[in-house]
PDB file of C-alpha atoms in Angstrom:
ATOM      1  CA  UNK A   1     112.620 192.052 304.573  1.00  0.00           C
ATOM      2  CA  UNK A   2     114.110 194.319 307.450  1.00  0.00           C
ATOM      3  CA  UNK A   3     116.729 191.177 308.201  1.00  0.00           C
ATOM      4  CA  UNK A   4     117.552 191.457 304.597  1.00  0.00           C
ATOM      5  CA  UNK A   5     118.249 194.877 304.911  1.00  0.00           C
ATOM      6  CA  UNK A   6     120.474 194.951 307.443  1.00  0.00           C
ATOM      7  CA  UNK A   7     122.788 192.116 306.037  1.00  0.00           C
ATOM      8  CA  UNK A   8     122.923 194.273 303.128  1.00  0.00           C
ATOM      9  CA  UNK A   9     124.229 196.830 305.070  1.00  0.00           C
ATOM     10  CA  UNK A  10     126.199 195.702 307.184  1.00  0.00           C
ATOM     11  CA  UNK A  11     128.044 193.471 304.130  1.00  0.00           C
ATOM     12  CA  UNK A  12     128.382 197.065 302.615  1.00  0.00           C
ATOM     13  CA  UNK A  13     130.041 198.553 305.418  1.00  0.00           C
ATOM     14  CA  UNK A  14     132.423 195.880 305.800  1.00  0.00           C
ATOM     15  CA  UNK A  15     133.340 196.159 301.796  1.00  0.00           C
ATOM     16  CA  UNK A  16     133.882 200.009 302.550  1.00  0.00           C
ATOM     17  CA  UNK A  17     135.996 199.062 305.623  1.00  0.00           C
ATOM     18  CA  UNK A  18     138.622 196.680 303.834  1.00  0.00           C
ATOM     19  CA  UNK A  19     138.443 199.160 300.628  1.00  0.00           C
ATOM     20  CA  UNK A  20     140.018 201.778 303.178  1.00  0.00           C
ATOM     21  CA  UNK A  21     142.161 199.566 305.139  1.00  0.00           C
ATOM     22  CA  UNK A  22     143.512 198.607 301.435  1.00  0.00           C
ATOM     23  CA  UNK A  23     143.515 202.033 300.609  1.00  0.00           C
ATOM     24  CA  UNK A  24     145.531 203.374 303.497  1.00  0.00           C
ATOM     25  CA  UNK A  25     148.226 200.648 303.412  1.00  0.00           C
ATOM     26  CA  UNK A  26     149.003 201.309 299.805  1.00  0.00           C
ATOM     27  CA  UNK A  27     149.224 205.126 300.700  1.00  0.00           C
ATOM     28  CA  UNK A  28     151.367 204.361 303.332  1.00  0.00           C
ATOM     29  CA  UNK A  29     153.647 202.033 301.257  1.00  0.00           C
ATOM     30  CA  UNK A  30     153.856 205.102 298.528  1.00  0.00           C
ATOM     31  CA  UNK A  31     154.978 207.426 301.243  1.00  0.00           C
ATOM     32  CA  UNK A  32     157.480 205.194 302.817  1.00  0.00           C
ATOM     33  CA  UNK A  33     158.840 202.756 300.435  1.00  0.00           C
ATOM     34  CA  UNK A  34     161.576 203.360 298.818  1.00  0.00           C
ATOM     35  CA  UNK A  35     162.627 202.500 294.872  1.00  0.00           C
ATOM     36  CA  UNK A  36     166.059 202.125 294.183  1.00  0.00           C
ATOM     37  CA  UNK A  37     167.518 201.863 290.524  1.00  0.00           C
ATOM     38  CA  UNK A  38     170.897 200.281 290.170  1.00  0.00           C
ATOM     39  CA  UNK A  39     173.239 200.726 287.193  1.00  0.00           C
ATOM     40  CA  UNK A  40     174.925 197.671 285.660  1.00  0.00           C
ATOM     41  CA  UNK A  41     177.766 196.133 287.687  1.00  0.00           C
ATOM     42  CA  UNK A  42     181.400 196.943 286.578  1.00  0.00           C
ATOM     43  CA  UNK A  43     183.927 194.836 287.573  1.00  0.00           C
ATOM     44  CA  UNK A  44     187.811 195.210 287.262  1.00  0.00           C
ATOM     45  CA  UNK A  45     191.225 193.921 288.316  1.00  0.00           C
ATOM     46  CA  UNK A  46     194.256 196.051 288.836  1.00  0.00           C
ATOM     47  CA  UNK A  47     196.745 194.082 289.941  1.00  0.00           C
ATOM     48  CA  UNK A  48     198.704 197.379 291.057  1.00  0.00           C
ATOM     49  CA  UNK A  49     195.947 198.150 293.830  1.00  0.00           C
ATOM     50  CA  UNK A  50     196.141 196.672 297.629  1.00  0.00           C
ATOM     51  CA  UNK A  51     192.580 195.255 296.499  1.00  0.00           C
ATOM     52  CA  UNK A  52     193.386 193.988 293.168  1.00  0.00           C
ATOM     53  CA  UNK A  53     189.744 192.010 292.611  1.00  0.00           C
ATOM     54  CA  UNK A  54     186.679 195.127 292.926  1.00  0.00           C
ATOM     55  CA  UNK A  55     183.217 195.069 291.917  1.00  0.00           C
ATOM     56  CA  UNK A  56     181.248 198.149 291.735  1.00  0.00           C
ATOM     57  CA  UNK A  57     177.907 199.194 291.797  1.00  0.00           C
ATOM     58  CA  UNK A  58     175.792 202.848 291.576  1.00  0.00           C
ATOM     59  CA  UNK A  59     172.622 202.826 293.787  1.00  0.00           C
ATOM     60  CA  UNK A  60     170.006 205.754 293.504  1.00  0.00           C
ATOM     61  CA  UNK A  61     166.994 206.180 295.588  1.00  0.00           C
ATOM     62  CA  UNK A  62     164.082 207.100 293.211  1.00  0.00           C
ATOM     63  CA  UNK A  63     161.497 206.923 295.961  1.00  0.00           C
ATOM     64  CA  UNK A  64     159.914 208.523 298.930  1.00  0.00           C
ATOM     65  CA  UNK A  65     161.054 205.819 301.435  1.00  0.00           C
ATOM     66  CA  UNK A  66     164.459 205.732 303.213  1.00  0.00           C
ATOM     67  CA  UNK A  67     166.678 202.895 302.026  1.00  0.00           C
ATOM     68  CA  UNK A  68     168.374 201.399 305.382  1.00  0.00           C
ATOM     69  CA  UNK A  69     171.267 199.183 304.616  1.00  0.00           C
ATOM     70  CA  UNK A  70     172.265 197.819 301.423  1.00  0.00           C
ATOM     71  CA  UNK A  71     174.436 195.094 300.226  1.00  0.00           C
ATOM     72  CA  UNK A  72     176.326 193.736 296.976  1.00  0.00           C
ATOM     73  CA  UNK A  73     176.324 190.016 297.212  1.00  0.00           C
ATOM     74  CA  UNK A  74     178.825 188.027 295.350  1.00  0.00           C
ATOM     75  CA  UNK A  75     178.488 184.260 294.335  1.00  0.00           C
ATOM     76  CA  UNK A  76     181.365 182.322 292.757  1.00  0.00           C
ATOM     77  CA  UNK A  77     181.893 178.682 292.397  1.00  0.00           C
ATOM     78  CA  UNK A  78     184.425 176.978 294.814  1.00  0.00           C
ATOM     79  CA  UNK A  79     187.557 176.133 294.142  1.00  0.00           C
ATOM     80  CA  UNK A  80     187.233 172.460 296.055  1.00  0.00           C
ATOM     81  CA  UNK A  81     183.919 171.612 294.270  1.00  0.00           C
ATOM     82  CA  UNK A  82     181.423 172.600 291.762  1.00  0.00           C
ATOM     83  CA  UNK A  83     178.431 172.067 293.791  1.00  0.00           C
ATOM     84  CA  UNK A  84     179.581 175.051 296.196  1.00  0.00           C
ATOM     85  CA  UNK A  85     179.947 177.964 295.958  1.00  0.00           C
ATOM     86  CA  UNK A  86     181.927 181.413 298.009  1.00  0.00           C
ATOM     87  CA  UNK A  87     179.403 184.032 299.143  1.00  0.00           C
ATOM     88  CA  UNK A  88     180.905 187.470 299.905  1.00  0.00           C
ATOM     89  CA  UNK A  89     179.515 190.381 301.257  1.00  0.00           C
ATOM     90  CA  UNK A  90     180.277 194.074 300.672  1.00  0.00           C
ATOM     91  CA  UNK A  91     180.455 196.599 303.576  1.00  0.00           C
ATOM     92  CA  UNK A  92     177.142 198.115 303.281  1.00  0.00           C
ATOM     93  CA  UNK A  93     176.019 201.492 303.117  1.00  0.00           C
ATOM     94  CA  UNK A  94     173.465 202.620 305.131  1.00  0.00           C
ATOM     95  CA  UNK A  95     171.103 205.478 304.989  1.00  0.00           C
ATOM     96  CA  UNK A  96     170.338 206.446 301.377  1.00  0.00           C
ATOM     97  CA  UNK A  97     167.827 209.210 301.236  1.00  0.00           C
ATOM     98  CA  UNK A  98     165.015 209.982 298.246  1.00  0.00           C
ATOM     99  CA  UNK A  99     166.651 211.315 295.556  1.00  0.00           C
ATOM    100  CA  UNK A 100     170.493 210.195 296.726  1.00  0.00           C
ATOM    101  CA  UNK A 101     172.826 208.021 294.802  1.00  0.00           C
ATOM    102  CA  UNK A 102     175.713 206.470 296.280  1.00  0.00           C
ATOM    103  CA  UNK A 103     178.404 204.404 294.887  1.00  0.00           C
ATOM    104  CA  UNK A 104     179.149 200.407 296.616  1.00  0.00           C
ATOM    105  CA  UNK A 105     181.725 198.444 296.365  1.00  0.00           C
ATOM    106  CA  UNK A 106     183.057 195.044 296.501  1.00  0.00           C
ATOM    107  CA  UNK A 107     187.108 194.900 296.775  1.00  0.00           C
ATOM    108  CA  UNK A 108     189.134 191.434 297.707  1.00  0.00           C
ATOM    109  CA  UNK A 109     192.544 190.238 297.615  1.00  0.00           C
ATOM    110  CA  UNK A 110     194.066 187.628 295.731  1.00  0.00           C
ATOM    111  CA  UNK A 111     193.467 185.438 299.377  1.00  0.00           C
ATOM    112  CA  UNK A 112     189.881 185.770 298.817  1.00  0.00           C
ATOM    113  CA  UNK A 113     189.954 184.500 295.494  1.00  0.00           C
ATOM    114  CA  UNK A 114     191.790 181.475 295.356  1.00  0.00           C
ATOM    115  CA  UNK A 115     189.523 180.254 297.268  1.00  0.00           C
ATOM    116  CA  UNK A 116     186.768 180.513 294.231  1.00  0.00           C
ATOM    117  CA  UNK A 117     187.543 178.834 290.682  1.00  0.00           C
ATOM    118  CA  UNK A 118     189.059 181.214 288.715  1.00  0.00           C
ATOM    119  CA  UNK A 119     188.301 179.800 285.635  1.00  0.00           C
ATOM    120  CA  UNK A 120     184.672 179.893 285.997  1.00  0.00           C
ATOM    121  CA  UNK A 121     182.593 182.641 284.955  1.00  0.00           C
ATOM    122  CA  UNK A 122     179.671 182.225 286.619  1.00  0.00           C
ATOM    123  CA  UNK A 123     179.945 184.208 288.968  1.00  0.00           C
ATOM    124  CA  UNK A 124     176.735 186.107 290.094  1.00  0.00           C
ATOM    125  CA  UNK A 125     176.308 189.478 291.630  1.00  0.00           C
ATOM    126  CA  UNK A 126     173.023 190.777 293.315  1.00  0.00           C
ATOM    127  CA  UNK A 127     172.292 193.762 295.285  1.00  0.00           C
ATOM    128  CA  UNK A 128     170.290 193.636 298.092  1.00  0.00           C
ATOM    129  CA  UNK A 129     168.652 196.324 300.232  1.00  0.00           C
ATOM    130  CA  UNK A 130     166.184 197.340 303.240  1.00  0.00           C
ATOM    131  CA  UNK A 131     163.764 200.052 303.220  1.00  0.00           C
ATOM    132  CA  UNK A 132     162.227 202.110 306.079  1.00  0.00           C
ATOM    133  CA  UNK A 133     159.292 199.274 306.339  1.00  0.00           C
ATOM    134  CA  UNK A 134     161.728 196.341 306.723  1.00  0.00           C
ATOM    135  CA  UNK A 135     160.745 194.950 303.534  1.00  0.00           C
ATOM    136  CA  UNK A 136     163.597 193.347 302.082  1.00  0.00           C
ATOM    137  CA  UNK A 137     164.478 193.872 297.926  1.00  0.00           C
ATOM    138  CA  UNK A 138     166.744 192.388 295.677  1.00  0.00           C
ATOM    139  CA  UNK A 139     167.843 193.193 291.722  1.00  0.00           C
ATOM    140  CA  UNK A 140     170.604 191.433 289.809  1.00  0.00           C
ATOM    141  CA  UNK A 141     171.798 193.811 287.002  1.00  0.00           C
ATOM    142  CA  UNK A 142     173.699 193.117 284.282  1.00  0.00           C
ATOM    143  CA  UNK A 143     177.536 192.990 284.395  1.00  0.00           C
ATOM    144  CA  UNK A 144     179.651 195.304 282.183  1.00  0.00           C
ATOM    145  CA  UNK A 145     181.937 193.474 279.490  1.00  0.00           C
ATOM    146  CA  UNK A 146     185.027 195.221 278.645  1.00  0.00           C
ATOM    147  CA  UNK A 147     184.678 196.510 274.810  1.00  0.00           C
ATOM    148  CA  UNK A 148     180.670 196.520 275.465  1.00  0.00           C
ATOM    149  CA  UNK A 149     180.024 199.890 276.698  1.00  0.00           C
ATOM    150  CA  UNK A 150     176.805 200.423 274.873  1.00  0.00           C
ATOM    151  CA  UNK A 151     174.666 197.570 276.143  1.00  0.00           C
ATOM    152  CA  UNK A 152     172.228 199.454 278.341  1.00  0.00           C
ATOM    153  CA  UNK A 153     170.952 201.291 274.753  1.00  0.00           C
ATOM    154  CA  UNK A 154     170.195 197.331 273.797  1.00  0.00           C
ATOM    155  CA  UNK A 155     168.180 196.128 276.685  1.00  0.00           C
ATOM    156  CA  UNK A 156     165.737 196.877 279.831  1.00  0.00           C
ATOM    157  CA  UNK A 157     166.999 197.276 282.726  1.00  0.00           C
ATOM    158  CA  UNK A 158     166.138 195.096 286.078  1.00  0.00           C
ATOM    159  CA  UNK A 159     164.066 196.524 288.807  1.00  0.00           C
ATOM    160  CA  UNK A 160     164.505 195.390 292.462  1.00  0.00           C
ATOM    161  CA  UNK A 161     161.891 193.225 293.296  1.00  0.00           C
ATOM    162  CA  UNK A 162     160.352 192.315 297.118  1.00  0.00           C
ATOM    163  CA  UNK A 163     161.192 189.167 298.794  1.00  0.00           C
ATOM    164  CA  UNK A 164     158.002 188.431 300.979  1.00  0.00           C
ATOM    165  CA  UNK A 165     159.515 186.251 304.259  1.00  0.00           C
ATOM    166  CA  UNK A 166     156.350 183.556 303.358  1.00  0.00           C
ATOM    167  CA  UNK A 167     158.648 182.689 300.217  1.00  0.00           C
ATOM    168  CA  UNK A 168     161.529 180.379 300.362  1.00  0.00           C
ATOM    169  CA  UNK A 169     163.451 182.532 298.338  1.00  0.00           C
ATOM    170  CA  UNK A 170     163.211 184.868 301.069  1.00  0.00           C
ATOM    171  CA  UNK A 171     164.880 182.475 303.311  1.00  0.00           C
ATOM    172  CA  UNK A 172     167.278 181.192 300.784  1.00  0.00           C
ATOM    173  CA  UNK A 173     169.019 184.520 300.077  1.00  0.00           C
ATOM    174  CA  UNK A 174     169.208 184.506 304.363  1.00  0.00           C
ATOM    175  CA  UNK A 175     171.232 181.128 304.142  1.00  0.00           C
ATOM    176  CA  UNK A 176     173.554 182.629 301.500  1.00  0.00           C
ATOM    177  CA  UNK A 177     174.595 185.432 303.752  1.00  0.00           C
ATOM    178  CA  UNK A 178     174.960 183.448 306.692  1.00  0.00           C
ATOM    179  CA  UNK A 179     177.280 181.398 304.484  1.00  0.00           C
ATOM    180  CA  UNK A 180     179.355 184.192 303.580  1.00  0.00           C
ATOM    181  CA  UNK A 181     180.123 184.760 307.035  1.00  0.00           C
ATOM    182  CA  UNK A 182     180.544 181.518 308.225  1.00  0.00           C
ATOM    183  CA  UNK A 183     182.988 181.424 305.489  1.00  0.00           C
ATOM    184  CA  UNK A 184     184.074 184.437 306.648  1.00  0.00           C
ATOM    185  CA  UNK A 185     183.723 186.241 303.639  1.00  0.00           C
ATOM    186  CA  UNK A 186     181.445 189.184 305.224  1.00  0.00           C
ATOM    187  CA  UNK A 187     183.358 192.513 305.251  1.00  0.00           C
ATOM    188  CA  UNK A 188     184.217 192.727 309.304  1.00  0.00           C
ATOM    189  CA  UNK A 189     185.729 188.971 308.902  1.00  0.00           C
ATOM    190  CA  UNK A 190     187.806 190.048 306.001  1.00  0.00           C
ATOM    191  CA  UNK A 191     188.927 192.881 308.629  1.00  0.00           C
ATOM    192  CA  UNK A 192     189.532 191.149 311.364  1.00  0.00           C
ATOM    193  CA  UNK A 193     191.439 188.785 309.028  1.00  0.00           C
ATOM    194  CA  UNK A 194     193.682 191.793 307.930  1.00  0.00           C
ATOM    195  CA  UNK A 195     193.983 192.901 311.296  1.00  0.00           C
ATOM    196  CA  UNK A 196     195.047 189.694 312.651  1.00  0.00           C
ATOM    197  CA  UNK A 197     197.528 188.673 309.383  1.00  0.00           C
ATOM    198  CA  UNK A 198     199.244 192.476 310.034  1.00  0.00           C
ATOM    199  CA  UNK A 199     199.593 192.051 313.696  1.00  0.00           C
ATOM    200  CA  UNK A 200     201.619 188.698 313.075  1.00  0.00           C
ATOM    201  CA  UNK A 201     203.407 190.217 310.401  1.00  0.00           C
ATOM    202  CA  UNK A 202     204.839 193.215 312.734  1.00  0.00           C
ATOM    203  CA  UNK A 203     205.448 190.613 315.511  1.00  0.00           C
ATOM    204  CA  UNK A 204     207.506 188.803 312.869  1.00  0.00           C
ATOM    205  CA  UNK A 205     209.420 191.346 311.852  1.00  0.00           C
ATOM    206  CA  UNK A 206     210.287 193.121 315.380  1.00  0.00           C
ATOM    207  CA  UNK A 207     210.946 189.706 316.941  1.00  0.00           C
ATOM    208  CA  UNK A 208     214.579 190.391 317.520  1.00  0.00           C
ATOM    209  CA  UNK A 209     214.263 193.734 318.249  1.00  0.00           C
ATOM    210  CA  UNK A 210     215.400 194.308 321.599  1.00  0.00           C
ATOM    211  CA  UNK A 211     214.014 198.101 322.962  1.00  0.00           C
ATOM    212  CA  UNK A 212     216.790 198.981 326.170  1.00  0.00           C
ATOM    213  CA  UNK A 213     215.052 201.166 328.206  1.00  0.00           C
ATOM    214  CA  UNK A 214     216.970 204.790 328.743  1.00  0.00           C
ATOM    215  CA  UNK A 215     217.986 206.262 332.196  1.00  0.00           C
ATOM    216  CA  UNK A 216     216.345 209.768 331.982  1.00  0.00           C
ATOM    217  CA  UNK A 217     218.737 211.230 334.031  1.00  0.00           C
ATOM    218  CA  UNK A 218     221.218 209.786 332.069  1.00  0.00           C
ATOM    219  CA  UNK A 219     220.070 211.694 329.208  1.00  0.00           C
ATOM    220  CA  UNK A 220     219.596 214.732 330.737  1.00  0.00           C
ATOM    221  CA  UNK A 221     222.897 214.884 332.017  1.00  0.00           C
TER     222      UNK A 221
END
């Protein structure tokens, strides 16, 4: 009877000791996670701007936790074949505090874009973002249609959801941005790509140009 007892117990203590290890992980989730709500996606051309392509996202943190870096990923077919597709990344932003709300933004050239078929339109944008407890989230909102400006009083909205890194989705959405930069469609290779085109554009145009060096002397004099 005693034995029986003491399994009793001792089954009871262990219940009480995962109900507060369950209990404290959840509390700390609720103090540190963060909950971000992003508007729909509105997406424009201008073909007056240096960026002509832009797409353009509001973020706002609605939680305790500290949002770390977020991106806006876009996905559009390839131009060379229907089974690819062009990943680009925006530049993040990075530190969005509880109760902040930041605008991101996606901007390319026409460069960027002929290398995507223009004539499809399924192109897909997602944002995704890291919180203050690594975990990584992702939400795919709805795009704006010009002429449609009252569809968010017609349907729910789409919350961010958690991408455990057990799941192959997890891992999937890491492939995509690697693409984007092998392809270098991340935002420091479409710098560096600027950079680079610029430079050979000045050393173009001064490649004549002879600079004679003056006699300071001479000018003084």
């Amino acid at each position: 009877m005693t034995e029986w007892i003491s399994v009793v117990i001792n089954i009871l203590l262990l219940t009480i000791a995962v109900g507060t290890a369950v209990y404290a992980s959840r509390a700390l989730l609720m103090e540190y996670s963060s909950q971000v709500i992003v508007s729909r996606i509105r997406t424009s051309i201008n073909i007056y701007e240096y960026y002509p392509f832009s797409w353009e996202a509001e973020l706002k943190n609605v939680g305790k936790g500290y949002v770390v870096k977020a991106f806006i990923l876009l996905s559009i077919p390839s131009r060379k074949s229907k089974w690819k597709k062009q990943y680009f990344l925006s530049k993040p932003i990075v530190g969005l505090k509880p109760s902040e709300h930041r605008i991101m933004r996606l901007t390319l050239k026409e460069e960027h874009i002929e290398k995507t078929n223009q004539d499809s339109r399924k192109e897909k944008v997602e944002i995704l973002y890291q919180d203050a407890m690594n975990n990584i989230y992702i939400v795919s909102p709805g795009m704006l249609v010009a002429g449609k400006t009252n569809q968010h009083l017609q349907s729910f909205d789409k919350l961010p959801s958690k991408m455990s890194k057990f799941w192959i989705r997890y891992w999937i959405y890491k492939r995509k941005i690697s693409k984007a930069i092998k392809q270098e469609n991340s935002f420091p290779e479409r710098l560096d790509f600027e950079i680079k085109t610029k430079q050979a554009e000045y050393q173009k145009l001064f490649k004549d140009v002879k600079f004679e060096p003056k006699n300071y002397k001479d000018a003084k004099s």
